[in-house]
């Protein structure tokens, strides 16, 4: 029988290391199983795959690969023994280190939930800010809607504030070279809209159809194209049309004509209600974020480096999937964000730590507050989740929602508990 240290090295961060020494018989049994597996794919002259004698295989195979496969065969029973004996609940795959070949000796490190302390949970308060619809924002929304139905009429006069000017223009740098992306034909702009860089729209005032003018301007310090920030530019502008803009008034007739309601007052009230609902939603999300930040700050936990590495890898995988959907490589993303690989690794580690601290803090909070989800609520939530799936997906995933311990069930249980926690804390 293998010897498993009865006094394992236990650390506060959840790392528990056992030293395991296997007997010669145990090692040979596992090694024979490993050889048999490797022999299924081995190609040795004179023998079909799977028919090579074990002793011959023992001489032919790579010793490192054989040791790795032997450990893979001998380890599961050891893990089961340790987990059952010491009543452990590992939260990630074990870390294995071979410390001696003969007798085969392993250091097996299991990561379990670390000690978690959360200070002043009941004292955490997130004040609610007053929510209201800003009259200026309301007016901007009304003006935006009216702008969708604006009409224009060409005029034979100089352009003034509020007119729509159609123009062709080309931008050149200080050396007279055309700046890529700064030329356009048939470009329309309403003077005073502040859509172009400072000074451009002002320079159009007084111009008539057919007029040509050079505008000497400077790109703003926070221009979206970094290489043009604070750089001078000369724009040659040719006006091809000047038009008056007519914005419709918000009248009962206008609202009814465009199916926006029964009256202008009713439309405004509906718009204001929608804005209030949006503001309330934003305020709730702000308070939730502040609550989670407070929980993270109140949580004290030592994290095993293996756990942080695993979380960082998970974040990196998600980033990779996002970039793939955007048809962007990691190298392109690093270049666009002005980061180097080491900075990315450090950021992933920091983000991994933050997520883990919050997760463990929330778990502790749910436990201390005895947050539970009744069976009827769980069944309703599970039914809603399954109903939202396509038939094929539902058929494949349904079993994962059936019982406790399955990932689908546990995901919903976690979300429902967090909802209750947030509701109770923000009440």
Coordinates of C-alpha atoms in Angstrom, one line a residue:
X1 CA 0.0 0.0 0.0
X2 CA 1.4 3.5 -0.9
X3 CA 2.4 5.7 1.9
X4 CA 0.6 9.1 2.1
X5 CA 1.9 11.6 4.6
X6 CA -0.6 11.8 7.5
X7 CA 0.5 15.4 8.2
X8 CA 0.3 17.2 4.9
X9 CA 1.7 20.7 4.5
X10 CA -1.4 23.0 4.7
X11 CA -1.3 26.6 3.8
X12 CA -3.8 29.4 4.3
X13 CA -4.1 30.0 0.6
X14 CA -5.8 26.6 0.2
X15 CA -2.7 24.7 -1.0
X16 CA -2.4 21.3 0.6
X17 CA 0.7 19.2 -0.4
X18 CA 0.9 15.5 0.2
X19 CA 4.0 13.4 -0.3
X20 CA 3.1 10.0 -1.7
X21 CA 5.5 7.0 -2.0
X22 CA 4.4 4.0 -4.0
X23 CA 5.4 0.4 -3.5
X24 CA 7.4 -1.4 -6.2
X25 CA 4.3 -3.6 -6.9
X26 CA 2.0 -0.5 -7.3
X27 CA 4.4 1.2 -9.6
X28 CA 4.9 -1.9 -11.8
X29 CA 1.1 -2.4 -12.1
X30 CA 0.6 1.2 -13.2
X31 CA 3.6 1.1 -15.5
X32 CA 2.3 -2.1 -17.2
X33 CA -1.1 -0.4 -17.8
X34 CA 0.8 2.6 -19.1
X35 CA 2.8 0.4 -21.5
X36 CA -0.3 -1.3 -22.7
X37 CA -1.9 2.0 -23.6
X38 CA 1.3 3.3 -25.3
X39 CA 1.6 0.0 -27.2
X40 CA -1.8 0.5 -28.9
X41 CA -0.1 3.2 -31.0
X42 CA 3.5 1.9 -31.1
X43 CA 5.0 0.9 -34.4
X44 CA 7.7 -1.7 -34.0
X45 CA 8.9 -3.9 -36.8
X46 CA 7.4 -7.4 -36.8
X47 CA 4.5 -6.5 -34.5
X48 CA 1.0 -5.1 -35.0
X49 CA 0.0 -2.1 -32.9
X50 CA -1.2 -3.4 -29.5
X51 CA 0.6 -6.8 -29.9
X52 CA 4.1 -5.7 -28.8
X53 CA 5.3 -7.6 -25.6
X54 CA 5.4 -5.3 -22.6
X55 CA 9.1 -6.0 -21.8
X56 CA 10.1 -5.1 -25.3
X57 CA 8.0 -1.9 -25.1
X58 CA 9.7 -1.1 -21.8
X59 CA 13.0 -1.0 -23.7
X60 CA 11.8 0.9 -26.7
X61 CA 9.6 3.7 -25.4
X62 CA 10.8 7.1 -24.2
X63 CA 11.5 6.9 -20.4
X64 CA 10.0 10.3 -19.8
X65 CA 6.8 9.6 -21.6
X66 CA 6.5 6.3 -19.8
X67 CA 6.9 8.0 -16.4
X68 CA 4.3 10.6 -17.3
X69 CA 1.8 7.9 -18.4
X70 CA 2.5 5.8 -15.3
X71 CA 1.8 8.8 -13.1
X72 CA -1.4 9.4 -15.0
X73 CA -2.5 5.8 -14.3
X74 CA -1.5 5.7 -10.7
X75 CA -2.7 9.1 -9.6
X76 CA -6.6 8.9 -9.7
X77 CA -6.9 6.3 -6.8
X78 CA -4.5 8.4 -4.7
X79 CA -6.5 11.5 -5.2
X80 CA -9.7 9.7 -4.4
X81 CA -8.1 8.3 -1.2
X82 CA -6.9 11.7 0.0
X83 CA -10.1 13.6 -0.9
X84 CA -12.3 11.1 1.0
X85 CA -9.9 10.6 3.9
X86 CA -9.4 14.3 4.6
X87 CA -12.9 15.4 3.3
X88 CA -11.5 17.9 0.8
X89 CA -13.2 19.7 -2.1
X90 CA -10.5 20.6 -4.7
X91 CA -11.4 23.6 -6.8
X92 CA -8.9 22.9 -9.6
X93 CA -6.8 20.0 -11.0
X94 CA -4.0 18.9 -8.8
X95 CA -0.3 19.9 -9.3
X96 CA 2.0 16.9 -9.5
X97 CA 5.8 16.9 -9.0
X98 CA 7.9 13.7 -9.3
X99 CA 10.5 14.0 -6.5
X100 CA 12.0 10.4 -6.9
X101 CA 11.8 7.7 -9.5
X102 CA 12.6 4.7 -7.2
X103 CA 10.6 4.2 -5.2
X104 CA 8.2 6.4 -7.2
X105 CA 7.5 9.4 -5.0
X106 CA 5.2 12.3 -5.8
X107 CA 4.4 15.7 -4.3
X108 CA 0.7 16.1 -4.9
X109 CA -0.7 19.6 -4.3
X110 CA -4.4 20.1 -4.1
X111 CA -6.0 23.5 -4.1
X112 CA -9.1 23.8 -2.0
X113 CA -11.2 26.9 -1.0
X114 CA -8.9 29.1 1.0
X115 CA -9.7 30.8 4.3
X116 CA -11.9 33.8 3.6
X117 CA -12.7 36.7 6.0
X118 CA -15.1 39.5 5.1
X119 CA -15.0 42.5 7.5
X120 CA -18.0 44.6 8.2
X121 CA -20.4 43.0 5.7
X122 CA -23.5 44.3 7.5
X123 CA -22.1 47.8 7.5
X124 CA -21.7 48.0 3.8
X125 CA -24.0 50.7 2.4
X126 CA -24.4 52.1 -1.1
X127 CA -26.4 55.3 -1.0
X128 CA -28.9 55.8 -3.8
X129 CA -28.6 58.9 -5.8
X130 CA -31.7 60.9 -6.9
X131 CA -32.8 59.9 -10.4
X132 CA -34.4 62.4 -12.7
X133 CA -34.7 63.2 -16.4
X134 CA -32.5 66.2 -17.2
X135 CA -34.6 68.8 -19.1
X136 CA -31.6 69.5 -21.4
X137 CA -31.3 65.7 -22.2
X138 CA -35.0 65.6 -22.8
X139 CA -34.8 68.5 -25.2
X140 CA -31.8 66.9 -27.0
X141 CA -33.9 63.7 -27.5
X142 CA -36.8 65.7 -28.9
X143 CA -34.5 67.7 -31.2
X144 CA -32.8 64.5 -32.4
X145 CA -36.3 63.0 -33.2
X146 CA -37.3 66.3 -35.0
X147 CA -34.0 66.2 -36.9
X148 CA -35.0 62.8 -38.5
X149 CA -37.9 64.7 -40.3
X150 CA -36.1 67.8 -41.2
X151 CA -36.4 69.3 -44.7
X152 CA -33.9 71.3 -46.7
X153 CA -34.2 73.9 -49.5
X154 CA -31.3 75.2 -51.6
X155 CA -30.7 78.9 -51.4
X156 CA -28.7 81.3 -53.5
X157 CA -26.9 83.2 -50.7
X158 CA -24.0 83.0 -48.3
X159 CA -24.1 80.3 -45.7
X160 CA -25.0 81.1 -42.1
X161 CA -25.3 79.3 -38.8
X162 CA -27.9 76.5 -39.0
X163 CA -27.6 76.0 -42.8
X164 CA -26.7 72.7 -44.4
X165 CA -23.6 73.0 -46.6
X166 CA -22.6 70.4 -49.1
X167 CA -18.9 70.5 -50.0
X168 CA -15.8 68.8 -51.3
X169 CA -12.6 69.1 -49.3
X170 CA -9.0 67.9 -49.1
X171 CA -6.7 68.1 -46.1
X172 CA -2.9 68.6 -46.4
X173 CA -0.1 68.7 -43.8
X174 CA 2.5 71.3 -43.2
X175 CA 4.5 70.1 -46.1
X176 CA 1.6 70.2 -48.5
X177 CA 1.1 66.4 -48.6
X178 CA -2.4 65.1 -48.6
X179 CA -3.4 63.6 -45.3
X180 CA -5.0 60.1 -45.8
X181 CA -8.6 60.0 -44.7
X182 CA -9.1 63.8 -44.7
X183 CA -10.8 64.2 -48.1
X184 CA -14.4 63.9 -49.1
X185 CA -16.9 64.7 -51.9
X186 CA -20.5 65.6 -51.4
X187 CA -20.0 65.9 -47.7
X188 CA -23.0 67.5 -45.8
X189 CA -22.7 69.4 -42.6
X190 CA -25.0 71.7 -40.6
X191 CA -23.1 74.7 -39.5
X192 CA -23.2 74.8 -35.7
X193 CA -23.5 71.1 -35.2
X194 CA -19.9 70.9 -33.9
X195 CA -19.4 67.7 -35.8
X196 CA -16.0 68.7 -37.4
X197 CA -12.8 69.9 -35.8
X198 CA -12.8 73.4 -34.2
X199 CA -12.9 76.2 -36.7
X200 CA -14.0 74.2 -39.7
X201 CA -17.7 75.0 -39.5
X202 CA -17.0 78.6 -38.5
X203 CA -14.9 78.9 -41.7
X204 CA -17.9 77.9 -43.8
X205 CA -20.0 80.9 -42.7
X206 CA -20.2 83.4 -45.5
X207 CA -19.4 81.0 -48.3
X208 CA -21.7 80.6 -51.3
X209 CA -22.2 77.8 -53.8
X210 CA -19.1 77.6 -56.0
X211 CA -16.8 79.3 -53.5
X212 CA -13.4 77.9 -52.7
X213 CA -11.5 78.6 -49.5
X214 CA -8.5 77.4 -47.6
X215 CA -8.9 76.8 -43.8
X216 CA -5.8 76.6 -41.7
X217 CA -6.7 74.6 -38.7
X218 CA -5.1 72.4 -36.0
X219 CA -6.3 68.9 -35.0
X220 CA -7.4 68.7 -31.3
X221 CA -5.2 67.2 -28.6
X222 CA -7.7 64.3 -28.2
X223 CA -8.3 63.6 -31.8
X224 CA -9.2 59.9 -32.4
X225 CA -6.2 59.5 -34.8
X226 CA -3.3 59.8 -32.4
X227 CA -0.7 60.6 -35.2
X228 CA -2.7 63.8 -36.0
X229 CA -3.2 65.1 -32.5
X230 CA -2.1 68.8 -32.2
X231 CA -0.9 68.7 -35.9
X232 CA -1.6 71.7 -38.2
X233 CA -3.6 71.1 -41.4
X234 CA -4.8 73.1 -44.4
X235 CA -8.2 72.2 -45.8
X236 CA -9.2 73.3 -49.3
X237 CA -13.0 73.5 -49.3
X238 CA -15.3 73.9 -52.3
X239 CA -18.9 74.5 -51.5
X240 CA -21.3 72.8 -53.9
X241 CA -24.6 73.7 -52.2
X242 CA -26.1 75.9 -49.4
X243 CA -29.5 74.9 -48.1
X244 CA -31.8 76.2 -45.4
X245 CA -32.9 73.7 -42.8
X246 CA -36.5 73.5 -41.7
X247 CA -37.0 71.6 -38.4
X248 CA -40.7 70.6 -37.8
X249 CA -42.4 71.8 -34.7
X250 CA -43.5 69.3 -32.1
X251 CA -47.2 69.7 -32.4
X252 CA -50.1 67.3 -31.8
X253 CA -50.6 67.0 -35.6
X254 CA -46.9 66.1 -36.2
X255 CA -46.9 63.5 -33.4
X256 CA -50.1 61.9 -34.8
X257 CA -48.8 62.0 -38.4
X258 CA -45.7 60.0 -37.4
X259 CA -47.5 57.6 -35.0
X260 CA -45.7 58.9 -32.0
X261 CA -48.7 59.2 -29.7
X262 CA -52.0 61.0 -29.3
X263 CA -50.5 64.4 -28.5
X264 CA -47.2 66.3 -28.1
X265 CA -47.7 66.3 -24.3
X266 CA -48.2 62.5 -24.3
X267 CA -45.1 62.0 -26.5
X268 CA -43.0 64.1 -24.1
X269 CA -44.4 62.2 -21.1
X270 CA -43.6 58.9 -22.7
X271 CA -40.1 60.0 -23.7
X272 CA -39.4 61.3 -20.2
X273 CA -40.7 58.0 -18.7
X274 CA -38.3 56.0 -20.9
X275 CA -35.4 58.3 -19.9
X276 CA -36.2 57.9 -16.2
X277 CA -36.3 54.1 -16.6
X278 CA -32.9 54.3 -18.3
X279 CA -31.5 56.5 -15.6
X280 CA -32.9 54.1 -12.9
X281 CA -31.3 51.2 -14.7
X282 CA -27.9 53.0 -14.8
X283 CA -28.2 53.9 -11.2
X284 CA -28.9 50.3 -10.2
X285 CA -25.9 49.1 -12.2
X286 CA -23.8 51.8 -10.6
X287 CA -24.9 50.7 -7.1
X288 CA -24.3 47.0 -7.9
X289 CA -20.8 47.9 -9.1
X290 CA -20.1 49.9 -6.0
X291 CA -21.5 47.1 -3.8
X292 CA -19.2 44.5 -5.5
X293 CA -16.2 46.9 -5.1
X294 CA -17.0 47.2 -1.4
X295 CA -17.3 43.5 -1.0
X296 CA -13.9 43.0 -2.7
X297 CA -12.3 45.7 -0.5
X298 CA -13.7 44.0 2.7
X299 CA -12.6 40.6 1.7
X300 CA -9.3 39.1 3.1
X301 CA -8.0 36.0 1.4
X302 CA -4.7 34.5 0.4
X303 CA -4.7 33.1 -3.1
X304 CA -2.7 30.1 -4.3
X305 CA -0.5 31.2 -7.3
X306 CA -1.9 28.2 -9.3
X307 CA -5.4 29.5 -8.8
X308 CA -4.4 33.0 -10.0
X309 CA -2.6 31.5 -13.0
X310 CA -5.7 29.4 -13.9
X311 CA -8.0 32.5 -13.7
X312 CA -5.5 34.6 -15.8
X313 CA -5.5 31.9 -18.4
X314 CA -9.3 31.9 -18.5
X315 CA -9.4 35.6 -19.0
X316 CA -6.7 35.3 -21.7
X317 CA -8.8 32.7 -23.5
X318 CA -11.9 35.0 -23.4
X319 CA -9.8 37.8 -24.8
X320 CA -8.6 35.5 -27.6
X321 CA -12.1 34.5 -28.5
X322 CA -13.2 38.2 -28.6
X323 CA -10.2 39.1 -30.9
X324 CA -11.0 36.1 -33.2
X325 CA -14.6 37.4 -33.6
X326 CA -13.1 40.8 -34.5
X327 CA -10.7 39.2 -37.0
X328 CA -7.8 40.6 -35.0
X329 CA -4.6 38.9 -33.9
X330 CA -3.2 39.3 -30.4
X331 CA -0.1 41.0 -31.9
X332 CA -2.4 43.5 -33.7
X333 CA -4.3 44.1 -30.4
X334 CA -1.1 44.6 -28.5
X335 CA 0.1 47.1 -31.1
X336 CA -3.2 49.0 -31.0
X337 CA -3.2 49.2 -27.2
X338 CA 0.5 50.1 -27.0
X339 CA 1.2 47.2 -24.6
X340 CA 3.9 44.6 -24.6
X341 CA 3.4 40.9 -23.7
X342 CA 4.7 41.4 -20.1
X343 CA 2.3 44.2 -19.4
X344 CA -0.5 42.0 -20.7
X345 CA 0.6 39.1 -18.4
X346 CA 0.7 41.5 -15.4
X347 CA -2.7 42.9 -16.2
X348 CA -4.2 39.4 -16.6
X349 CA -2.7 38.4 -13.2
X350 CA -4.1 41.5 -11.5
X351 CA -7.5 41.0 -13.1
X352 CA -7.4 37.3 -12.1
X353 CA -6.7 38.3 -8.5
X354 CA -9.6 40.8 -8.4
X355 CA -12.1 38.3 -9.8
X356 CA -11.0 35.6 -7.4
X357 CA -11.2 37.9 -4.3
X358 CA -14.6 39.1 -5.3
X359 CA -15.8 35.5 -6.0
X360 CA -14.6 34.2 -2.7
X361 CA -15.9 37.3 -0.9
X362 CA -19.4 36.8 -2.4
X363 CA -19.4 33.1 -1.5
X364 CA -18.5 34.1 2.1
X365 CA -21.2 36.8 2.1
X366 CA -23.9 34.4 0.8
X367 CA -22.9 31.9 3.5
X368 CA -22.9 34.4 6.3
X369 CA -26.2 35.9 5.3
X370 CA -27.7 32.4 4.7
X371 CA -29.0 33.3 1.3
X372 CA -31.0 30.4 -0.2
X373 CA -33.2 29.8 -3.2
X374 CA -36.4 27.8 -2.8
X375 CA -37.0 24.8 -5.1
X376 CA -39.9 26.4 -6.8
X377 CA -37.9 29.5 -7.8
X378 CA -35.1 27.2 -9.0
X379 CA -37.4 25.2 -11.2
X380 CA -39.0 28.3 -12.6
X381 CA -35.6 29.8 -13.4
X382 CA -34.4 26.5 -15.0
X383 CA -37.5 26.3 -17.1
X384 CA -37.0 29.9 -18.4
X385 CA -33.4 29.1 -19.2
X386 CA -34.3 26.0 -21.2
X387 CA -37.2 27.7 -22.9
X388 CA -34.8 30.3 -24.3
X389 CA -32.7 27.6 -26.1
X390 CA -33.1 26.2 -29.5
X391 CA -34.5 22.6 -29.5
X392 CA -31.2 21.0 -30.4
X393 CA -29.3 23.0 -27.8
X394 CA -31.9 22.3 -25.2
X395 CA -31.7 18.5 -25.9
X396 CA -28.0 18.7 -25.4
X397 CA -27.9 20.8 -22.3
X398 CA -31.1 19.7 -20.5
X399 CA -29.3 17.1 -18.4
X400 CA -26.9 19.7 -17.0
X401 CA -29.8 21.5 -15.4
X402 CA -31.5 18.5 -13.9
X403 CA -29.8 18.0 -10.6
X404 CA -27.6 19.8 -8.1
X405 CA -23.9 19.7 -8.9
X406 CA -24.5 19.9 -12.7
X407 CA -22.9 23.1 -14.1
X408 CA -26.2 24.4 -15.5
X409 CA -28.0 24.0 -12.2
X410 CA -25.1 25.5 -10.2
X411 CA -24.8 28.5 -12.6
X412 CA -28.5 29.4 -12.1
X413 CA -28.3 28.8 -8.4
X414 CA -25.3 31.2 -8.1
X415 CA -27.1 33.9 -10.2
X416 CA -30.3 33.6 -8.2
X417 CA -28.3 33.9 -4.9
X418 CA -26.4 36.9 -6.1
X419 CA -29.7 38.5 -7.2
X420 CA -31.1 38.0 -3.7
X421 CA -27.9 39.3 -2.1
X422 CA -27.9 42.4 -4.2
X423 CA -31.6 43.1 -3.6
X424 CA -31.1 42.7 0.2
X425 CA -27.9 44.8 0.3
X426 CA -29.4 47.6 -1.8
X427 CA -32.8 47.7 -0.2

